[in-house]
Amino acid sequence: FLSAWDVSFSSGSGSNPFQHLEKSAVLQEARLFNETPINPRRCLHILTKILYLLNQGEHFGTTEATEAFFAMTRLFQSNDQTLRRMCYLTIKEMANISEDVIIVTSSLTKDMTGKEDVYRGPAIRALCRITDGTMLQGIERYMKQAIVDKVPSVSSSALVSSLHMMKISYDVVKRWINEAQEAASSDNIMVQYHALGLLYHLRKNDRLAVSKMLNKFTKSGLKSQFAYCMLIRIASKLLKESEEGHESPLFDFIESCLRNKHEMVIYEAASAIIHLPNCTARELAPAVSVLQLFCSSPKPVLRYAAVRTLNKVAMKHPSAVTACNLDLENLITDSNRSIATLAITTLLKTGSESSVDRLMKQISSFVSEISDEFKVWHWRPLLFPAAGFSPVLGAFWVFFFTKLFLFQSQALQHPGTKLFHAGPENPPPDFLSLLHGFNQSRGHLELET
């Protein structure tokens, strides 16, 4: 397998070594699992082929899947770590198409409670995948122990698996709530995050219990930035459902997260405030301020997140974003075209009459740098939001017509015509004059109707 991959890679062909796999041939190869001694390298290659076919949507009949599954169980006799972990993946993928998958329960339970930490987490995930409601109580003791295990990977595996098993038997998993609370005080950021997620889903139908959980964690604090983000989302959901509004301690908590040391927590808090109903410009100000700082971040993902969120704010509260106009103008020349497009869209909602000329010059350079096939794609989100701001609207439509529609490009003619049907209801005289001249020379009479 590796030699075939190396040859295709070095030749530059980029061919897929699994491209011409046939299911029947792979299942025939799976008989190798029954040989003694076990060849880990060859068996690993065959399991990879089986997983590839499954993920490509290849249909496996129940009988052939069960035969391959039973043959694969013999590989647990090998101590090869990579082969064992591949067995766990295969069990998870074939659990729903094979019969009598519980045959591996004892092997998985042994790995789950063994001393090899590298096996324990994956074994828990595989075991929970094949467990049904009748078997769940049999592994309950092991799951409780795994949730509070000192090894983070084991604890996280147990917590996430518990979340999935709630669909099978909510009442059984609910009995593990004390262990989940203990895991929520872990120093590991992922364990704390997964524990908080499990606690919330166990209590989400009880508003009072969720409120108590929020009060507990907002006062004691968290070490995981992921858990903070989840807590912000839970608090935001409760705020939207309650009548307390912005006088609630939950709003104060979300606002305090704007000063968190983690950027993802800051953004999550800003996004939560912005999406709260009935927010005034004054209440939005702290969130807009941190988004303004993100606009000048060296990280493209932060710039994109900031300008995208400011764009949403500008739809309802354009005056709240006016202070960010200078930062948004700087983003028009951003190397990321998505960021530049969003910046222009936002400026068209928040700009003033005095800034129209400068804005149009900057947009002109932006248009000249992108290819024809992307021009309409970029302009579509710009045209429609512009309809709400009259000082910029007139100048922008004239600009669009002269700079974009007059390009000698067939790629733009038909889409551009469609866009004009969504044009301003009261177009400026300059726009009508240009449109009339263009129609006479090009024959696009449908634009005048």
Coordinates of C-alpha atoms in Angstrom, one line a residue:
F1 CA 0.0 0.0 0.0
L2 CA 2.7 2.5 1.0
S3 CA 4.8 1.7 -2.1
A4 CA 1.8 2.2 -4.4
W5 CA 1.1 5.5 -2.7
D6 CA 4.7 6.7 -3.0
V7 CA 4.8 5.8 -6.7
S8 CA 1.6 7.7 -7.4
F9 CA 2.7 10.7 -5.3
S10 CA 6.2 10.9 -6.8
S11 CA 4.8 10.7 -10.4
G12 CA 2.5 13.6 -9.7
S13 CA -0.5 11.6 -10.9
G14 CA -2.3 12.1 -7.5
S15 CA -4.2 8.9 -8.1
N16 CA -6.2 7.3 -5.2
P17 CA -4.7 3.8 -4.4
F18 CA -8.2 2.7 -3.3
Q19 CA -9.9 4.0 -6.4
H20 CA -10.7 0.7 -8.1
L21 CA -11.4 -1.4 -5.0
E22 CA -14.1 -4.1 -5.4
K23 CA -16.1 -5.1 -2.4
S24 CA -16.0 -8.8 -3.2
A25 CA -12.2 -8.8 -3.5
V26 CA -11.8 -7.0 -0.2
L27 CA -14.1 -9.4 1.6
Q28 CA -12.1 -12.3 0.2
E29 CA -8.9 -10.7 1.6
A30 CA -10.6 -10.4 5.0
R31 CA -10.2 -14.2 5.3
L32 CA -6.6 -13.4 6.2
F33 CA -7.8 -12.4 9.7
N34 CA -8.2 -16.1 10.5
E35 CA -4.6 -17.0 9.7
T36 CA -2.1 -17.7 12.5
P37 CA 0.1 -15.9 13.3
I38 CA -1.7 -12.6 12.7
N39 CA 0.1 -10.3 10.3
P40 CA -0.7 -6.8 11.7
R41 CA 0.5 -4.8 8.7
R42 CA -1.5 -6.7 6.2
C43 CA -4.6 -6.9 8.4
L44 CA -4.4 -3.1 9.0
H45 CA -4.3 -2.6 5.2
I46 CA -7.5 -4.7 4.8
L47 CA -9.3 -2.9 7.6
T48 CA -8.4 0.4 5.9
K49 CA -10.0 -0.9 2.7
I50 CA -13.2 -2.0 4.5
L51 CA -13.5 1.4 6.2
Y52 CA -12.9 3.2 2.9
L53 CA -15.7 1.3 1.1
L54 CA -18.1 1.9 4.0
N55 CA -17.4 5.6 3.9
Q56 CA -17.8 5.7 0.2
G57 CA -21.3 4.5 0.6
E58 CA -20.7 0.9 -0.6
H59 CA -23.6 -1.4 0.5
F60 CA -22.6 -4.4 2.6
G61 CA -25.2 -7.1 3.0
T62 CA -26.0 -8.3 6.5
T63 CA -24.5 -11.7 5.9
E64 CA -21.2 -10.6 4.4
A65 CA -20.9 -7.8 7.0
T66 CA -21.4 -10.2 9.8
E67 CA -18.8 -12.7 8.4
A68 CA -16.2 -9.9 8.1
F69 CA -17.1 -8.6 11.6
F70 CA -16.7 -12.1 13.1
A71 CA -13.3 -12.6 11.3
M72 CA -12.2 -9.2 12.6
T73 CA -12.8 -10.1 16.2
R74 CA -9.9 -12.6 16.0
L75 CA -7.6 -9.6 15.6
F76 CA -8.0 -8.8 19.3
Q77 CA -5.5 -11.6 19.9
S78 CA -2.8 -9.3 18.5
N79 CA -1.0 -6.8 20.8
D80 CA -0.3 -4.3 18.0
Q81 CA -1.6 -0.9 19.1
T82 CA -2.4 0.5 15.7
L83 CA -4.3 -2.6 14.6
R84 CA -6.3 -2.6 17.9
R85 CA -7.3 1.0 17.4
M86 CA -8.3 0.3 13.8
C87 CA -10.5 -2.6 15.1
Y88 CA -12.3 -0.1 17.4
L89 CA -13.0 2.1 14.4
T90 CA -14.3 -0.9 12.3
I91 CA -16.6 -2.0 15.2
K92 CA -18.2 1.5 15.3
E93 CA -18.7 1.6 11.5
M94 CA -20.1 -1.9 11.2
A95 CA -22.2 -1.9 14.4
N96 CA -25.4 -1.1 12.5
I97 CA -25.0 -3.5 9.6
S98 CA -23.8 -6.6 11.3
E99 CA -25.6 -9.1 13.5
D100 CA -24.6 -10.3 16.9
V101 CA -22.0 -7.5 17.4
I102 CA -22.3 -8.0 21.2
I103 CA -19.8 -10.9 20.7
V104 CA -17.0 -8.3 21.2
T105 CA -18.5 -7.0 24.4
S106 CA -16.2 -9.0 26.7
S107 CA -13.1 -7.9 24.7
L108 CA -14.1 -4.3 24.8
T109 CA -14.9 -4.4 28.5
K110 CA -11.5 -6.0 29.2
D111 CA -9.8 -3.2 27.3
M112 CA -12.0 -0.5 28.9
T113 CA -11.0 -1.7 32.4
G114 CA -7.4 -2.6 31.6
K115 CA -4.1 -0.8 32.3
E116 CA -3.4 0.3 28.8
D117 CA -4.7 3.9 28.7
V118 CA -4.2 4.0 24.9
Y119 CA -7.0 1.4 24.6
R120 CA -9.4 2.5 27.3
G121 CA -10.9 5.6 25.7
P122 CA -11.5 4.1 22.2
A123 CA -12.8 0.9 23.8
I124 CA -15.4 2.9 25.7
R125 CA -16.6 4.7 22.6
A126 CA -16.8 1.4 20.6
L127 CA -18.6 -0.4 23.5
C128 CA -21.2 2.3 23.8
R129 CA -21.8 2.1 20.1
I130 CA -22.9 -1.5 20.3
T131 CA -24.7 -1.2 23.6
D132 CA -28.5 -1.2 23.7
G133 CA -31.0 -0.5 26.5
T134 CA -30.8 -4.1 27.9
M135 CA -27.0 -4.1 28.1
L136 CA -26.6 -0.6 29.5
Q137 CA -27.1 -1.5 33.2
G138 CA -24.4 -4.2 32.8
I139 CA -21.7 -1.6 32.1
E140 CA -23.1 1.1 34.3
R141 CA -20.5 0.6 37.0
Y142 CA -17.6 0.8 34.5
M143 CA -19.0 4.0 33.0
K144 CA -19.3 5.7 36.4
Q145 CA -15.7 4.8 37.1
A146 CA -14.6 6.0 33.7
I147 CA -16.3 9.4 34.0
V148 CA -14.2 10.3 37.1
D149 CA -11.0 8.6 35.8
K150 CA -7.8 10.6 36.3
V151 CA -6.8 10.1 32.7
P152 CA -8.4 12.9 30.6
S153 CA -8.9 10.9 27.4
V154 CA -10.7 8.2 29.3
S155 CA -13.0 10.6 31.2
S156 CA -13.8 12.6 28.0
S157 CA -14.6 9.4 26.1
A158 CA -17.0 8.3 28.9
L159 CA -18.7 11.7 29.1
V160 CA -19.3 12.0 25.4
S161 CA -20.5 8.3 25.2
S162 CA -22.9 9.0 28.0
L163 CA -24.3 11.9 26.0
H164 CA -25.0 9.6 23.1
M165 CA -26.5 6.9 25.3
M166 CA -29.0 9.3 26.7
K167 CA -31.0 8.5 23.5
I168 CA -31.1 4.8 24.5
S169 CA -31.9 5.1 28.2
Y170 CA -32.2 8.6 29.7
D171 CA -33.1 7.3 33.1
V172 CA -30.0 5.2 33.5
V173 CA -27.6 7.9 32.3
K174 CA -29.3 10.4 34.7
R175 CA -28.1 8.3 37.6
W176 CA -24.5 9.3 36.6
I177 CA -25.1 13.0 37.4
N178 CA -23.0 13.0 40.5
E179 CA -20.0 11.6 38.6
A180 CA -20.5 14.2 35.9
Q181 CA -20.5 17.0 38.5
E182 CA -17.3 15.7 39.9
A183 CA -15.8 15.7 36.3
A184 CA -16.9 19.3 35.8
S185 CA -14.3 20.4 38.4
S186 CA -11.5 18.8 36.5
D187 CA -8.4 20.8 35.6
N188 CA -8.5 19.4 32.0
I189 CA -10.3 21.8 29.7
M190 CA -11.9 19.1 27.5
V191 CA -13.1 17.0 30.4
Q192 CA -14.7 20.1 32.0
Y193 CA -16.3 21.0 28.7
H194 CA -17.7 17.6 28.1
A195 CA -19.0 17.3 31.7
L196 CA -20.8 20.6 31.4
G197 CA -22.4 19.5 28.2
L198 CA -23.6 16.3 29.8
L199 CA -25.0 18.1 32.8
Y200 CA -26.9 20.6 30.7
H201 CA -28.5 17.9 28.5
L202 CA -29.5 16.0 31.6
R203 CA -31.2 19.1 33.0
K204 CA -32.3 21.1 30.0
N205 CA -36.0 20.2 30.4
D206 CA -35.9 21.6 34.0
R207 CA -35.5 25.4 33.8
L208 CA -34.9 25.8 37.5
A209 CA -32.1 23.1 37.5
V210 CA -30.4 24.8 34.6
S211 CA -30.6 28.2 36.4
K212 CA -29.0 26.7 39.5
M213 CA -26.3 25.1 37.4
L214 CA -25.6 28.5 35.7
N215 CA -25.4 30.3 39.0
K216 CA -23.0 27.7 40.4
F217 CA -20.6 27.9 37.5
T218 CA -20.8 31.6 37.0
K219 CA -19.8 32.2 40.6
S220 CA -17.1 29.5 40.9
G221 CA -15.6 30.1 37.5
L222 CA -14.3 27.7 34.9
K223 CA -10.9 26.8 33.5
S224 CA -12.0 25.7 30.1
Q225 CA -12.6 28.3 27.4
F226 CA -14.9 25.8 25.6
A227 CA -17.0 25.4 28.7
Y228 CA -17.2 29.2 29.0
C229 CA -18.6 29.3 25.4
M230 CA -21.2 26.7 26.2
L231 CA -22.1 28.5 29.4
I232 CA -22.6 31.7 27.4
R233 CA -24.9 30.0 25.0
I234 CA -27.0 28.5 27.8
A235 CA -27.2 31.8 29.5
S236 CA -28.2 33.5 26.2
K237 CA -30.9 30.9 25.6
L238 CA -32.4 31.5 29.1
L239 CA -32.3 35.3 28.6
K240 CA -34.3 35.0 25.4
E241 CA -36.9 32.9 27.1
S242 CA -37.2 35.0 30.3
E243 CA -38.7 38.5 30.9
E244 CA -35.8 39.8 33.0
G245 CA -34.0 41.0 29.9
H246 CA -30.8 43.0 30.4
E247 CA -31.4 43.5 34.1
S248 CA -30.7 39.9 34.7
P249 CA -27.4 38.6 36.4
L250 CA -27.0 36.4 33.3
F251 CA -26.6 39.4 31.1
D252 CA -24.0 40.7 33.5
F253 CA -22.2 37.4 33.3
I254 CA -22.2 37.5 29.5
E255 CA -20.9 41.1 29.5
S256 CA -18.1 40.1 31.9
C257 CA -17.0 37.5 29.4
L258 CA -16.1 40.3 27.1
R259 CA -13.0 40.8 29.3
N260 CA -12.0 37.1 29.2
K261 CA -8.4 36.3 28.2
H262 CA -9.5 33.8 25.5
E263 CA -10.5 35.3 22.1
M264 CA -13.1 32.6 21.5
V265 CA -14.9 33.5 24.7
I266 CA -14.8 37.2 24.0
Y267 CA -16.3 36.6 20.5
E268 CA -19.0 34.2 21.9
A269 CA -20.0 36.8 24.4
A270 CA -20.1 39.6 21.9
S271 CA -22.2 37.5 19.5
A272 CA -24.6 36.5 22.3
I273 CA -25.2 40.1 23.2
I274 CA -25.8 41.1 19.6
H275 CA -28.3 38.4 19.0
L276 CA -30.4 39.2 22.1
P277 CA -33.8 40.7 21.3
N278 CA -34.6 44.3 22.0
C279 CA -31.0 45.3 22.6
T280 CA -30.4 49.1 22.5
A281 CA -27.4 50.8 20.9
R282 CA -26.1 51.5 24.4
E283 CA -26.2 47.9 25.4
L284 CA -24.6 46.9 22.2
A285 CA -21.7 49.3 22.6
P286 CA -19.3 47.0 24.7
A287 CA -19.8 44.1 22.2
V288 CA -19.2 46.4 19.2
S289 CA -16.0 47.8 20.8
V290 CA -14.4 44.3 21.1
L291 CA -15.4 43.5 17.6
Q292 CA -13.8 46.7 16.4
L293 CA -10.6 45.5 18.0
F294 CA -10.9 42.2 16.2
C295 CA -11.1 44.0 12.9
S296 CA -7.4 44.9 13.2
S297 CA -6.3 41.4 14.4
P298 CA -3.5 39.6 12.5
K299 CA -5.7 36.5 12.5
P300 CA -8.0 36.3 9.4
V301 CA -10.5 34.2 11.3
L302 CA -11.0 36.9 13.9
R303 CA -11.3 39.6 11.2
Y304 CA -13.9 37.6 9.4
A305 CA -15.9 36.8 12.5
A306 CA -15.8 40.5 13.6
V307 CA -16.9 42.0 10.2
R308 CA -19.5 39.3 9.7
T309 CA -21.1 40.0 13.1
L310 CA -20.8 43.8 12.6
N311 CA -22.6 43.3 9.3
K312 CA -25.6 41.8 11.2
V313 CA -25.6 44.6 13.8
A314 CA -25.7 47.2 11.0
M315 CA -29.0 45.7 9.7
K316 CA -30.9 46.9 12.8
H317 CA -28.5 49.4 14.5
P318 CA -26.4 51.1 11.8
S319 CA -25.6 54.0 14.1
A320 CA -24.0 51.6 16.6
V321 CA -21.4 50.5 14.0
T322 CA -20.6 53.9 12.7
A323 CA -17.6 54.2 15.1
C324 CA -16.1 51.2 13.3
N325 CA -16.2 52.7 9.8
L326 CA -12.5 53.5 9.6
D327 CA -11.5 50.0 10.6
L328 CA -14.0 48.6 8.1
E329 CA -12.6 50.8 5.3
N330 CA -9.2 49.3 6.0
L331 CA -10.6 45.9 5.5
I332 CA -11.7 46.7 1.9
T333 CA -8.1 46.0 0.8
D334 CA -7.9 42.8 2.9
S335 CA -6.3 39.8 1.1
N336 CA -9.3 37.7 2.0
R337 CA -12.1 38.5 -0.4
S338 CA -14.8 37.4 1.9
I339 CA -13.7 39.8 4.5
A340 CA -13.4 42.6 2.0
T341 CA -16.9 41.9 0.7
L342 CA -18.5 41.9 4.1
A343 CA -16.6 45.1 5.0
I344 CA -18.1 46.9 1.9
T345 CA -21.6 45.5 2.6
T346 CA -21.4 46.9 6.2
L347 CA -20.1 50.3 5.1
L348 CA -23.0 50.6 2.6
K349 CA -25.3 50.4 5.6
T350 CA -23.4 52.7 7.9
G351 CA -21.8 55.2 5.6
S352 CA -22.7 58.8 5.4
E353 CA -23.1 61.1 2.4
S354 CA -19.7 62.7 2.9
S355 CA -18.0 59.3 2.7
V356 CA -19.6 58.1 -0.5
D357 CA -16.9 59.3 -2.9
R358 CA -14.0 57.9 -0.9
L359 CA -15.9 54.6 -0.5
M360 CA -16.6 54.3 -4.2
K361 CA -12.9 54.8 -5.0
Q362 CA -11.9 52.0 -2.7
I363 CA -14.6 49.7 -4.1
S364 CA -13.4 50.5 -7.6
S365 CA -9.9 49.1 -6.9
F366 CA -11.5 46.0 -5.2
V367 CA -13.6 45.3 -8.4
S368 CA -10.6 45.6 -10.7
E369 CA -8.7 42.9 -8.8
I370 CA -11.2 40.1 -9.1
S371 CA -12.1 38.0 -12.1
D372 CA -15.4 38.2 -14.0
E373 CA -16.9 35.0 -12.7
F374 CA -16.6 36.3 -9.1
K375 CA -17.9 39.8 -9.7
V376 CA -21.6 39.0 -9.6
W377 CA -21.1 36.6 -6.7
H378 CA -19.4 39.4 -4.7
W379 CA -21.9 42.1 -5.7
R380 CA -25.1 40.2 -5.0
P381 CA -24.7 40.6 -1.2
L382 CA -23.7 44.2 -1.7
L383 CA -26.7 45.3 -3.8
F384 CA -29.6 44.1 -1.6
P385 CA -28.5 45.5 1.8
A386 CA -27.7 48.9 0.1
A387 CA -31.4 49.5 -0.5
G388 CA -31.9 50.7 3.1
F389 CA -29.5 53.7 3.0
S390 CA -30.4 56.4 0.5
P391 CA -27.3 58.6 0.6
V392 CA -25.1 55.7 -0.4
L393 CA -27.7 53.9 -2.4
G394 CA -27.9 56.3 -5.3
A395 CA -24.2 56.7 -5.8
F396 CA -23.6 53.0 -5.3
W397 CA -26.1 52.0 -8.0
V398 CA -24.6 54.4 -10.5
F399 CA -21.2 53.1 -9.6
F400 CA -22.3 49.5 -10.0
F401 CA -23.8 50.2 -13.4
T402 CA -20.7 52.1 -14.8
K403 CA -18.0 49.9 -13.3
L404 CA -19.6 46.5 -13.5
F405 CA -22.3 46.3 -16.2
L406 CA -20.3 48.1 -18.9
F407 CA -17.5 45.5 -18.7
Q408 CA -17.2 43.6 -22.0
S409 CA -18.0 40.3 -20.3
Q410 CA -20.7 37.9 -21.2
A411 CA -20.3 36.3 -17.7
L412 CA -21.8 39.5 -16.2
Q413 CA -24.5 40.5 -18.7
H414 CA -27.3 38.0 -17.8
P415 CA -26.7 37.9 -14.0
G416 CA -26.3 41.7 -14.0
T417 CA -29.7 42.1 -15.7
K418 CA -31.3 40.0 -13.0
L419 CA -29.8 42.1 -10.3
F420 CA -31.2 45.3 -11.7
H421 CA -34.7 44.0 -11.3
A422 CA -34.1 44.3 -7.5
G423 CA -32.8 47.9 -7.9
P424 CA -33.9 51.0 -6.0
E425 CA -37.6 52.0 -6.2
N426 CA -36.7 55.6 -6.7
P427 CA -33.4 55.5 -8.7
P428 CA -31.3 58.7 -9.0
P429 CA -31.4 60.7 -12.3
D430 CA -27.8 59.7 -13.1
F431 CA -28.7 56.1 -12.9
L432 CA -31.7 56.5 -15.2
S433 CA -29.6 58.4 -17.8
L434 CA -26.9 55.7 -17.9
L435 CA -29.5 53.0 -18.1
H436 CA -31.3 54.6 -21.0
G437 CA -28.1 55.1 -23.0
F438 CA -27.0 51.6 -22.3
N439 CA -30.4 50.2 -23.5
Q440 CA -30.2 52.1 -26.8
S441 CA -26.7 50.9 -27.6
R442 CA -27.0 47.3 -26.3
G443 CA -30.7 46.5 -26.8
H444 CA -31.4 45.6 -23.2
L445 CA -34.9 47.1 -23.4
E446 CA -36.2 44.9 -20.6
L447 CA -34.2 47.0 -18.1
E448 CA -36.4 50.0 -18.7
T449 CA -39.7 48.2 -17.9

